[in-house]
Short mmCIF file of N, CA, C and O in Angstrom, two decimals:
data_model
loop_
_atom_site.label_atom_id
_atom_site.label_comp_id
_atom_site.label_asym_id
_atom_site.label_seq_id
_atom_site.Cartn_x
_atom_site.Cartn_y
_atom_site.Cartn_z
N MET A 246 0.85 -1.02 -0.19
CA MET A 246 0.17 0.33 0.35
C MET A 246 0.74 1.35 -0.06
O MET A 246 1.68 1.15 0.16
N THR A 247 0.50 1.75 -0.47
CA THR A 247 1.27 3.55 -0.42
C THR A 247 0.69 4.36 0.75
O THR A 247 -0.02 3.83 1.32
N ASP A 248 1.63 5.38 0.89
CA ASP A 248 1.61 6.37 2.22
C ASP A 248 0.38 6.94 2.42
O ASP A 248 0.11 7.18 3.14
N GLU A 249 -0.02 7.63 1.38
CA GLU A 249 -1.07 8.01 1.36
C GLU A 249 -2.81 7.42 1.79
O GLU A 249 -3.89 8.00 2.61
N HIS A 250 -2.88 6.02 2.07
CA HIS A 250 -3.53 5.00 2.19
C HIS A 250 -3.62 5.16 3.86
O HIS A 250 -2.69 5.08 4.72
N THR A 251 -4.81 5.04 4.49
CA THR A 251 -5.31 5.58 5.78
C THR A 251 -4.71 4.00 6.29
O THR A 251 -4.85 3.01 6.43
N LEU A 252 -3.90 3.84 7.56
CA LEU A 252 -3.43 2.81 8.13
C LEU A 252 -4.42 2.61 9.44
O LEU A 252 -5.20 3.48 10.05
N VAL A 253 -5.39 1.05 9.08
CA VAL A 253 -6.24 0.61 10.01
C VAL A 253 -5.49 -0.12 10.95
O VAL A 253 -5.12 -1.64 10.09
N VAL A 254 -5.62 0.01 12.14
CA VAL A 254 -4.55 -1.38 13.29
C VAL A 254 -5.71 -2.23 13.83
O VAL A 254 -6.49 -1.33 14.53
N VAL A 255 -5.77 -3.32 13.58
CA VAL A 255 -6.90 -4.05 14.09
C VAL A 255 -6.43 -5.30 15.41
O VAL A 255 -5.86 -5.91 14.86
N ASP A 256 -7.15 -4.53 16.46
CA ASP A 256 -6.34 -5.82 17.63
C ASP A 256 -7.30 -6.95 17.41
O ASP A 256 -8.95 -7.27 17.89
N ALA A 257 -6.66 -7.70 16.96
CA ALA A 257 -7.73 -9.50 16.76
C ALA A 257 -7.85 -9.88 17.96
O ALA A 257 -8.94 -10.34 17.91
N ALA A 258 -7.26 -10.10 18.97
CA ALA A 258 -7.70 -10.64 19.98
C ALA A 258 -9.31 -10.12 21.16
O ALA A 258 -9.68 -10.72 20.89
N ASN A 259 -8.86 -8.51 20.64
CA ASN A 259 -10.11 -7.90 21.05
C ASN A 259 -11.45 -7.91 19.92
O ASN A 259 -12.27 -8.12 20.44
N VAL A 260 -11.39 -7.80 18.88
CA VAL A 260 -12.09 -7.91 17.94
C VAL A 260 -13.04 -9.34 18.49
O VAL A 260 -14.23 -9.26 17.90
N VAL A 261 -12.26 -10.18 17.82
CA VAL A 261 -12.77 -12.15 18.25
C VAL A 261 -13.42 -11.93 19.37
O VAL A 261 -14.73 -12.57 19.46
N GLY A 262 -12.66 -11.50 20.26
CA GLY A 262 -13.08 -11.81 21.83
C GLY A 262 -14.48 -10.89 21.75
O GLY A 262 -15.46 -11.19 23.23
N SER A 263 -14.91 -10.09 21.46
CA SER A 263 -16.19 -9.36 21.07
C SER A 263 -17.35 -9.65 20.79
O SER A 263 -18.84 -9.78 21.56
N VAL A 264 -17.50 -10.71 20.10
CA VAL A 264 -19.03 -11.96 20.13
C VAL A 264 -18.67 -13.37 20.73
O VAL A 264 -17.32 -13.63 20.19
N PRO A 265 -19.73 -13.70 21.26
CA PRO A 265 -19.13 -15.65 22.27
C PRO A 265 -19.82 -15.89 20.97
O PRO A 265 -20.57 -16.98 21.42
N ASP A 266 -18.96 -16.25 19.80
CA ASP A 266 -19.42 -17.83 19.30
C ASP A 266 -18.66 -18.87 19.15
O ASP A 266 -18.46 -19.92 18.38
N GLY A 267 -17.91 -19.08 20.11
CA GLY A 267 -16.99 -20.12 20.13
C GLY A 267 -15.48 -19.97 19.89
O GLY A 267 -14.72 -20.99 19.51
N TRP A 268 -15.01 -18.51 20.16
CA TRP A 268 -13.76 -18.46 18.97
C TRP A 268 -12.62 -19.19 20.15
O TRP A 268 -11.74 -19.62 19.68
N TRP A 269 -12.99 -19.77 21.17
CA TRP A 269 -12.03 -19.49 22.11
C TRP A 269 -11.55 -21.34 22.28
O TRP A 269 -10.82 -21.57 22.38
N ARG A 270 -11.99 -21.77 21.02
CA ARG A 270 -12.03 -23.25 20.70
C ARG A 270 -11.11 -23.90 19.50
O ARG A 270 -10.59 -24.93 19.22
N ASP A 271 -11.07 -22.02 19.34
CA ASP A 271 -10.12 -22.34 17.91
C ASP A 271 -9.85 -20.84 17.39
O ASP A 271 -10.18 -20.02 16.20
N ARG A 272 -8.54 -20.42 18.16
CA ARG A 272 -8.34 -18.93 18.02
C ARG A 272 -7.40 -18.77 16.98
O ARG A 272 -8.33 -17.62 16.79
N ARG A 273 -6.59 -20.04 16.25
CA ARG A 273 -6.64 -19.41 14.98
C ARG A 273 -7.63 -19.26 14.33
O ARG A 273 -6.91 -18.43 13.10
N GLY A 274 -8.19 -20.42 13.78
CA GLY A 274 -9.36 -20.48 12.70
C GLY A 274 -9.46 -19.21 12.90
O GLY A 274 -10.50 -18.46 12.14
N ALA A 275 -10.58 -18.57 14.62
CA ALA A 275 -10.84 -17.13 14.60
C ALA A 275 -10.13 -16.02 13.64
O ALA A 275 -11.10 -15.36 13.30
N ALA A 276 -8.82 -16.15 14.17
CA ALA A 276 -8.20 -15.04 13.44
C ALA A 276 -8.06 -14.63 12.02
O ALA A 276 -8.22 -13.93 11.77
N GLU A 277 -8.24 -16.22 11.60
CA GLU A 277 -8.74 -16.13 9.96
C GLU A 277 -9.91 -15.86 9.40
O GLU A 277 -10.02 -15.20 8.35
N ARG A 278 -10.81 -16.32 10.35
CA ARG A 278 -11.94 -15.76 9.13
C ARG A 278 -11.73 -14.59 9.91
O ARG A 278 -12.96 -13.81 8.62
N LEU A 279 -11.75 -13.70 10.96
CA LEU A 279 -11.53 -12.17 11.17
C LEU A 279 -11.11 -12.20 9.88
O LEU A 279 -11.20 -10.38 9.04
N ARG A 280 -9.35 -11.80 9.93
CA ARG A 280 -8.91 -11.78 8.60
C ARG A 280 -9.45 -11.75 7.32
O ARG A 280 -9.84 -11.02 6.69
N ASP A 281 -10.22 -13.06 7.10
CA ASP A 281 -10.99 -12.91 5.75
C ASP A 281 -12.00 -11.75 5.28
O ASP A 281 -12.34 -11.29 4.58
N SER A 282 -12.57 -11.37 6.84
CA SER A 282 -13.90 -10.71 6.50
C SER A 282 -13.48 -9.43 6.46
O SER A 282 -14.16 -8.83 6.28
N LEU A 283 -11.94 -8.84 6.79
CA LEU A 283 -11.61 -7.74 6.89
C LEU A 283 -11.41 -7.05 5.04
O LEU A 283 -11.21 -5.72 4.58
N VAL A 284 -10.92 -8.13 3.98
CA VAL A 284 -10.64 -8.07 3.11
C VAL A 284 -10.93 -7.63 1.88
O VAL A 284 -10.62 -6.33 1.74
N PRO A 285 -12.42 -7.19 2.15
CA PRO A 285 -13.23 -5.94 1.48
C PRO A 285 -13.34 -4.57 1.36
O PRO A 285 -13.15 -4.05 1.19
N TYR A 286 -12.69 -4.42 2.96
CA TYR A 286 -12.63 -2.99 3.80
C TYR A 286 -11.69 -2.82 2.81
O TYR A 286 -11.04 -1.38 2.98
N ALA A 287 -10.51 -3.39 2.32
CA ALA A 287 -9.41 -2.44 2.11
C ALA A 287 -9.59 -1.92 0.97
O ALA A 287 -8.80 -1.06 0.63
N ALA A 288 -10.20 -2.12 0.25
CA ALA A 288 -10.62 -1.33 -0.98
C ALA A 288 -11.86 -0.39 -1.01
O ALA A 288 -11.50 0.58 -1.15
N ALA A 289 -12.70 -0.83 -0.04
CA ALA A 289 -14.00 -0.20 0.13
C ALA A 289 -13.80 0.31 1.14
O ALA A 289 -14.84 1.70 0.83
N GLY A 290 -13.12 -0.20 2.00
CA GLY A 290 -12.92 1.47 3.26
C GLY A 290 -14.29 0.86 4.76
O GLY A 290 -14.87 -0.10 4.30
N LEU A 291 -13.87 1.84 5.46
CA LEU A 291 -15.10 1.77 6.38
C LEU A 291 -16.10 2.60 6.72
O LEU A 291 -15.83 3.46 5.42
N PRO A 292 -17.48 2.39 7.33
CA PRO A 292 -18.06 3.52 7.66
C PRO A 292 -17.25 4.52 7.98
O PRO A 292 -16.56 4.63 8.75
N GLY A 293 -17.30 5.73 7.00
CA GLY A 293 -16.74 6.83 7.65
C GLY A 293 -15.56 7.32 7.03
O GLY A 293 -14.92 8.23 7.50
N LEU A 294 -14.94 6.03 6.34
CA LEU A 294 -13.36 6.06 6.08
C LEU A 294 -13.38 5.57 4.67
O LEU A 294 -13.47 4.07 4.49
N ALA A 295 -13.21 6.79 3.79
CA ALA A 295 -13.27 5.86 2.10
C ALA A 295 -11.80 5.22 2.04
O ALA A 295 -10.78 5.36 2.87
N GLY A 296 -11.81 4.12 1.42
CA GLY A 296 -11.04 3.30 1.10
C GLY A 296 -9.97 3.89 -0.46
O GLY A 296 -10.79 5.18 -0.54
N PRO A 297 -9.19 3.42 -0.69
CA PRO A 297 -7.68 2.01 0.20
C PRO A 297 -7.98 2.49 1.49
O PRO A 297 -7.29 3.06 2.08
N LEU A 298 -7.32 1.52 2.27
CA LEU A 298 -6.78 1.35 3.69
C LEU A 298 -5.70 0.41 3.57
O LEU A 298 -5.78 -0.75 2.95
N ASP A 299 -4.69 0.61 4.26
CA ASP A 299 -3.52 -0.02 4.60
C ASP A 299 -4.19 -1.03 5.90
O ASP A 299 -3.36 -0.35 7.36
N LEU A 300 -4.37 -1.97 5.87
CA LEU A 300 -5.43 -3.02 7.07
C LEU A 300 -4.26 -3.76 7.00
O LEU A 300 -3.62 -4.85 7.00
N VAL A 301 -4.20 -3.81 8.54
CA VAL A 301 -2.97 -4.52 9.65
C VAL A 301 -3.63 -4.77 10.55
O VAL A 301 -4.33 -4.53 10.95
N LEU A 302 -4.05 -6.42 10.29
CA LEU A 302 -4.48 -7.34 11.43
C LEU A 302 -3.34 -7.79 12.65
O LEU A 302 -2.06 -8.69 12.48
N VAL A 303 -3.18 -7.05 14.35
CA VAL A 303 -2.58 -8.06 14.72
C VAL A 303 -3.19 -9.36 15.61
O VAL A 303 -3.75 -8.82 16.23
N VAL A 304 -2.07 -10.26 15.45
CA VAL A 304 -2.61 -11.50 16.31
C VAL A 304 -1.69 -11.88 17.50
O VAL A 304 -0.13 -11.11 17.49
N GLU A 305 -1.93 -12.78 18.33
CA GLU A 305 -0.89 -12.84 19.57
C GLU A 305 -1.58 -14.23 19.79
O GLU A 305 -2.49 -14.61 19.48
N GLY A 306 -0.83 -15.30 20.71
CA GLY A 306 -1.06 -16.23 21.54
C GLY A 306 -0.99 -16.95 20.35
O GLY A 306 -0.36 -17.61 19.49
N ALA A 307 -2.05 -18.25 20.35
CA ALA A 307 -2.19 -19.14 19.81
C ALA A 307 -2.61 -18.77 18.16
O ALA A 307 -2.77 -20.05 17.56
N ALA A 308 -2.96 -17.31 18.06
CA ALA A 308 -3.18 -16.88 16.82
C ALA A 308 -1.97 -16.66 15.95
O ALA A 308 -1.77 -16.22 14.82
N ARG A 309 -1.27 -17.05 16.66
CA ARG A 309 0.05 -16.18 15.98
C ARG A 309 0.81 -17.30 14.42
O ARG A 309 0.43 -18.48 14.78
N GLY A 310 1.28 -16.85 13.50
CA GLY A 310 1.78 -17.71 12.53
C GLY A 310 0.06 -17.30 11.13
O GLY A 310 0.41 -18.01 10.54
N VAL A 311 -0.66 -16.81 12.12
CA VAL A 311 -1.96 -16.09 10.74
C VAL A 311 -0.91 -15.51 9.63
O VAL A 311 -0.39 -14.66 9.51
N ASP A 312 -1.03 -16.55 8.21
CA ASP A 312 -0.46 -15.36 7.24
C ASP A 312 -1.46 -14.39 6.63
O ASP A 312 -2.35 -14.29 7.17
N SER A 313 -0.59 -13.62 6.22
CA SER A 313 -1.51 -12.23 5.54
C SER A 313 -1.99 -12.81 4.09
O SER A 313 -1.73 -13.89 3.76
N VAL A 314 -2.99 -11.94 3.90
CA VAL A 314 -3.50 -11.97 2.48
C VAL A 314 -3.46 -10.81 1.85
O VAL A 314 -3.53 -9.33 2.03
N PRO A 315 -3.94 -10.87 0.52
CA PRO A 315 -4.09 -9.89 -0.32
C PRO A 315 -5.33 -8.64 -0.19
O PRO A 315 -6.16 -9.31 0.58
N GLY A 316 -4.68 -7.62 0.82
CA GLY A 316 -5.96 -6.80 0.99
C GLY A 316 -5.36 -6.16 2.53
O GLY A 316 -5.62 -5.66 2.90
N VAL A 317 -4.54 -7.21 3.28
CA VAL A 317 -4.85 -7.52 4.92
C VAL A 317 -3.27 -8.16 4.81
O VAL A 317 -2.89 -8.89 5.09
N ARG A 318 -2.55 -7.54 5.95
CA ARG A 318 -1.18 -7.44 6.61
C ARG A 318 -1.26 -8.13 7.49
O ARG A 318 -2.64 -7.52 8.78
N VAL A 319 -0.85 -9.45 8.05
CA VAL A 319 -1.01 -10.13 9.26
C VAL A 319 0.37 -10.22 10.12
O VAL A 319 1.45 -9.93 9.74
N GLU A 320 -0.02 -9.36 11.37
CA GLU A 320 1.38 -9.15 12.13
C GLU A 320 1.21 -9.56 13.28
O GLU A 320 0.29 -9.46 14.20
N SER A 321 2.11 -11.36 13.73
CA SER A 321 1.99 -11.80 14.77
C SER A 321 2.91 -11.21 15.79
O SER A 321 4.16 -11.32 15.75
N ALA A 322 2.23 -10.68 16.81
CA ALA A 322 3.06 -9.89 18.24
C ALA A 322 4.05 -11.20 18.73
O ALA A 322 3.93 -12.21 19.35
N PRO A 323 5.30 -10.59 19.02
CA PRO A 323 6.42 -11.53 19.95
C PRO A 323 5.58 -12.11 21.13
O PRO A 323 6.09 -13.22 21.60
N GLY A 324 4.83 -10.59 22.10
CA GLY A 324 4.01 -10.59 23.29
C GLY A 324 3.16 -10.45 23.21
O GLY A 324 2.40 -11.28 22.44
N GLU A 325 2.94 -9.21 24.19
CA GLU A 325 1.55 -8.85 23.85
C GLU A 325 0.99 -8.10 22.84
O GLU A 325 1.75 -7.30 22.10
N GLY A 326 -0.16 -8.08 22.18
CA GLY A 326 -0.66 -7.91 21.22
C GLY A 326 -0.64 -6.05 20.83
O GLY A 326 -0.24 -5.37 20.21
N ASP A 327 -0.82 -6.06 22.45
CA ASP A 327 -0.96 -4.50 22.65
C ASP A 327 0.38 -3.40 22.19
O ASP A 327 0.24 -2.09 21.59
N ASP A 328 1.31 -4.18 22.51
CA ASP A 328 2.51 -3.85 22.43
C ASP A 328 3.15 -3.65 21.35
O ASP A 328 3.85 -2.69 20.79
N ARG A 329 2.93 -4.48 20.11
CA ARG A 329 2.87 -4.39 18.71
C ARG A 329 2.19 -3.66 18.62
O ARG A 329 2.49 -3.12 17.06
N ILE A 330 0.80 -3.55 18.76
CA ILE A 330 -0.08 -1.79 17.93
C ILE A 330 0.69 -0.53 18.24
O ILE A 330 0.85 -0.23 17.69
N VAL A 331 1.10 -0.53 19.66
CA VAL A 331 1.51 0.35 19.86
C VAL A 331 2.82 0.64 18.97
O VAL A 331 2.66 1.96 18.54
N ALA A 332 3.48 0.25 18.49
CA ALA A 332 4.81 -0.62 18.09
C ALA A 332 4.34 0.15 16.65
O ALA A 332 5.19 1.10 15.73
N LEU A 333 3.33 -0.51 15.87
CA LEU A 333 2.82 -0.03 14.96
C LEU A 333 2.43 1.69 14.53
O LEU A 333 2.90 2.79 13.75
N VAL A 334 2.22 2.01 15.37
CA VAL A 334 1.39 3.68 16.13
C VAL A 334 2.13 4.36 16.05
O VAL A 334 2.48 5.20 15.30
N THR A 335 3.60 3.87 17.27
CA THR A 335 4.35 4.82 16.83
C THR A 335 5.36 5.13 15.77
O THR A 335 5.64 6.29 15.99
N ALA A 336 5.13 3.65 15.29
CA ALA A 336 6.18 4.62 13.68
C ALA A 336 5.38 5.15 13.24
O ALA A 336 5.73 5.71 12.05
N TRP A 337 3.93 5.17 12.86
CA TRP A 337 3.46 5.40 11.45
C TRP A 337 3.59 7.02 11.99
O TRP A 337 3.92 8.63 11.61
N ALA A 338 2.93 7.61 13.79
CA ALA A 338 3.24 8.96 14.26
C ALA A 338 5.10 9.47 13.93
O ALA A 338 4.43 10.76 13.86
N ALA A 339 6.01 9.27 13.67
CA ALA A 339 7.42 8.95 13.21
C ALA A 339 7.42 9.38 11.77
O ALA A 339 8.67 10.23 11.26
N SER A 340 6.34 8.66 10.93
CA SER A 340 6.59 8.85 9.59
C SER A 340 6.02 10.08 9.08
O SER A 340 5.34 11.02 9.57
N PRO A 341 6.84 10.44 7.83
CA PRO A 341 6.01 12.04 6.94
C PRO A 341 4.36 11.77 7.11
O PRO A 341 3.52 10.89 7.09
N ALA A 342 3.88 13.27 7.54
CA ALA A 342 2.04 13.57 7.87
C ALA A 342 1.31 13.34 5.97
O ALA A 342 2.26 12.98 5.00
N GLY A 343 0.50 13.14 6.29
CA GLY A 343 -0.07 12.64 4.96
C GLY A 343 -1.20 11.57 4.98
O GLY A 343 -1.91 11.65 4.06
N ARG A 344 -1.28 10.54 6.05
CA ARG A 344 -2.17 9.52 6.66
C ARG A 344 -2.42 9.69 7.47
O ARG A 344 -2.47 9.89 8.48
N GLY A 345 -4.07 9.07 7.77
CA GLY A 345 -4.35 8.97 9.27
C GLY A 345 -4.22 7.53 9.43
O GLY A 345 -3.96 7.37 9.04
N CYS A 346 -4.36 6.97 10.74
CA CYS A 346 -4.19 6.31 11.58
C CYS A 346 -5.50 5.80 12.63
O CYS A 346 -6.14 6.62 13.52
N LEU A 347 -6.53 4.72 12.50
CA LEU A 347 -7.52 4.58 12.55
C LEU A 347 -7.20 3.04 14.03
O LEU A 347 -6.33 2.08 13.08
N VAL A 348 -7.39 2.90 15.21
CA VAL A 348 -6.76 1.52 15.24
C VAL A 348 -8.76 0.59 15.68
O VAL A 348 -9.08 1.90 16.43
N VAL A 349 -8.58 0.01 15.74
CA VAL A 349 -10.18 -1.05 16.31
C VAL A 349 -9.15 -1.39 17.49
O VAL A 349 -9.74 -3.13 16.98
N THR A 350 -10.34 -1.41 18.42
CA THR A 350 -10.20 -2.03 19.86
C THR A 350 -11.59 -1.38 20.53
O THR A 350 -11.41 -0.37 20.23
N ALA A 351 -11.61 -2.14 21.68
CA ALA A 351 -12.80 -1.70 22.73
C ALA A 351 -11.55 -1.74 24.07
O ALA A 351 -12.14 -1.22 24.86
N ASP A 352 -10.58 -1.65 24.07
CA ASP A 352 -8.93 -1.71 24.89
C ASP A 352 -9.35 -0.47 25.71
O ASP A 352 -8.51 -0.06 24.71
N ARG A 353 -9.82 0.04 26.78
CA ARG A 353 -9.39 1.02 27.10
C ARG A 353 -8.22 1.78 27.00
O ARG A 353 -7.54 2.63 26.83
N GLY A 354 -7.27 1.12 27.99
CA GLY A 354 -5.60 1.11 28.07
C GLY A 354 -5.03 1.06 26.72
O GLY A 354 -4.28 1.80 26.27
N LEU A 355 -5.37 0.55 25.67
CA LEU A 355 -4.66 0.31 24.27
C LEU A 355 -4.70 1.57 23.79
O LEU A 355 -3.74 2.37 23.33
N ARG A 356 -6.46 2.07 24.28
CA ARG A 356 -6.88 3.46 23.08
C ARG A 356 -6.40 4.16 23.63
O ARG A 356 -5.72 5.14 23.13
N GLN A 357 -5.82 4.64 24.99
CA GLN A 357 -5.01 6.00 25.49
C GLN A 357 -3.73 5.70 25.13
O GLN A 357 -3.21 6.94 24.95
N ARG A 358 -3.02 4.95 24.95
CA ARG A 358 -1.50 4.14 24.79
C ARG A 358 -1.66 4.89 23.29
O ARG A 358 -0.57 6.24 22.67
N VAL A 359 -2.45 5.01 22.14
CA VAL A 359 -2.57 5.26 21.37
C VAL A 359 -2.61 6.06 20.67
O VAL A 359 -2.40 6.85 19.57
N GLU A 360 -4.10 6.55 21.61
CA GLU A 360 -4.53 8.53 20.76
C GLU A 360 -3.39 9.14 21.60
O GLU A 360 -3.45 10.32 20.80
N ALA A 361 -2.27 8.46 22.46
CA ALA A 361 -1.29 9.96 23.11
C ALA A 361 -0.61 10.06 21.59
O ALA A 361 0.08 11.13 21.69
N TYR A 362 -0.18 9.18 20.65
CA TYR A 362 0.77 9.44 19.56
C TYR A 362 -0.20 9.85 18.46
O TYR A 362 -0.16 10.15 17.24
N GLY A 363 -1.62 10.01 18.71
CA GLY A 363 -2.55 11.00 17.45
C GLY A 363 -3.28 9.83 16.50
O GLY A 363 -4.36 10.27 15.98
N ALA A 364 -3.46 8.90 17.30
CA ALA A 364 -4.44 7.87 16.55
C ALA A 364 -5.88 7.76 16.59
O ALA A 364 -6.29 7.96 17.63
N ARG A 365 -6.38 7.46 16.19
CA ARG A 365 -8.26 7.59 16.44
C ARG A 365 -8.73 6.38 16.82
O ARG A 365 -7.61 5.29 16.72
N CYS A 366 -9.48 6.41 17.39
CA CYS A 366 -9.89 4.38 18.02
C CYS A 366 -11.28 4.72 17.20
O CYS A 366 -11.77 5.06 17.54
N ALA A 367 -11.63 3.13 17.11
CA ALA A 367 -12.97 2.35 16.91
C ALA A 367 -13.14 1.22 17.69
O ALA A 367 -12.19 0.84 17.53
N GLY A 368 -14.64 0.81 17.89
CA GLY A 368 -15.02 -0.45 18.49
C GLY A 368 -15.02 -1.76 17.82
O GLY A 368 -14.92 -1.17 16.22
N PRO A 369 -14.93 -2.67 17.86
CA PRO A 369 -14.43 -4.05 16.96
C PRO A 369 -16.14 -3.94 15.65
O PRO A 369 -15.75 -4.40 15.27
N ARG A 370 -17.72 -2.81 16.56
CA ARG A 370 -18.45 -3.11 15.71
C ARG A 370 -18.16 -2.36 14.41
O ARG A 370 -18.74 -2.75 12.67
N THR A 371 -16.90 -1.75 14.43
CA THR A 371 -16.41 -0.94 12.77
C THR A 371 -15.96 -2.08 11.90
O THR A 371 -16.46 -2.00 10.88
N VAL A 372 -15.79 -3.37 12.93
CA VAL A 372 -15.41 -4.18 11.32
C VAL A 372 -16.06 -5.64 11.95
O VAL A 372 -16.09 -6.57 10.73
N ARG A 373 -16.83 -5.31 12.95
CA ARG A 373 -17.48 -7.06 12.82
C ARG A 373 -19.15 -6.38 13.40
O ARG A 373 -19.18 -6.50 13.98
N PRO A 374 -19.53 -6.17 12.48
CA PRO A 374 -21.57 -5.82 12.64
C PRO A 374 -22.07 -6.99 13.42
O PRO A 374 -21.43 -8.20 12.74
N ARG A 375 -22.55 -6.82 14.26
CA ARG A 375 -23.53 -7.66 15.04
C ARG A 375 -24.88 -7.70 14.28
O ARG A 375 -25.25 -6.40 13.69
N GLY A 376 -25.44 -8.53 13.98
CA GLY A 376 -27.09 -9.01 13.23
C GLY A 376 -26.63 -8.89 11.87
O GLY A 376 -27.54 -8.86 11.63
#
């Protein structure tokens, strides 16, 4: 993706965990399903955010090793996913201005950390509508 595309970082554990659909029985499979559901957003955008987007899905724990697919880059956090997300946002904040950054998570602590670098935040329903 080019630098003018908005960076959207998705907290996989938080988004997957937002719906009690049995994800805990297959964390890797749940992360793969989330990844696949994100693909259309890469070109089309999200509500209130025009595409194309630079989509990054951050996975941790049992979901580590999920492969990237066209439109969605997957980052396996070596430790806590939140720390990897903050690192991505920190790198974005240090890059030349010109593109926005949105972090998708409901984690209040993570929201505070990334908002300190100028990122905007949205909840899991942004990428995982219910009903």
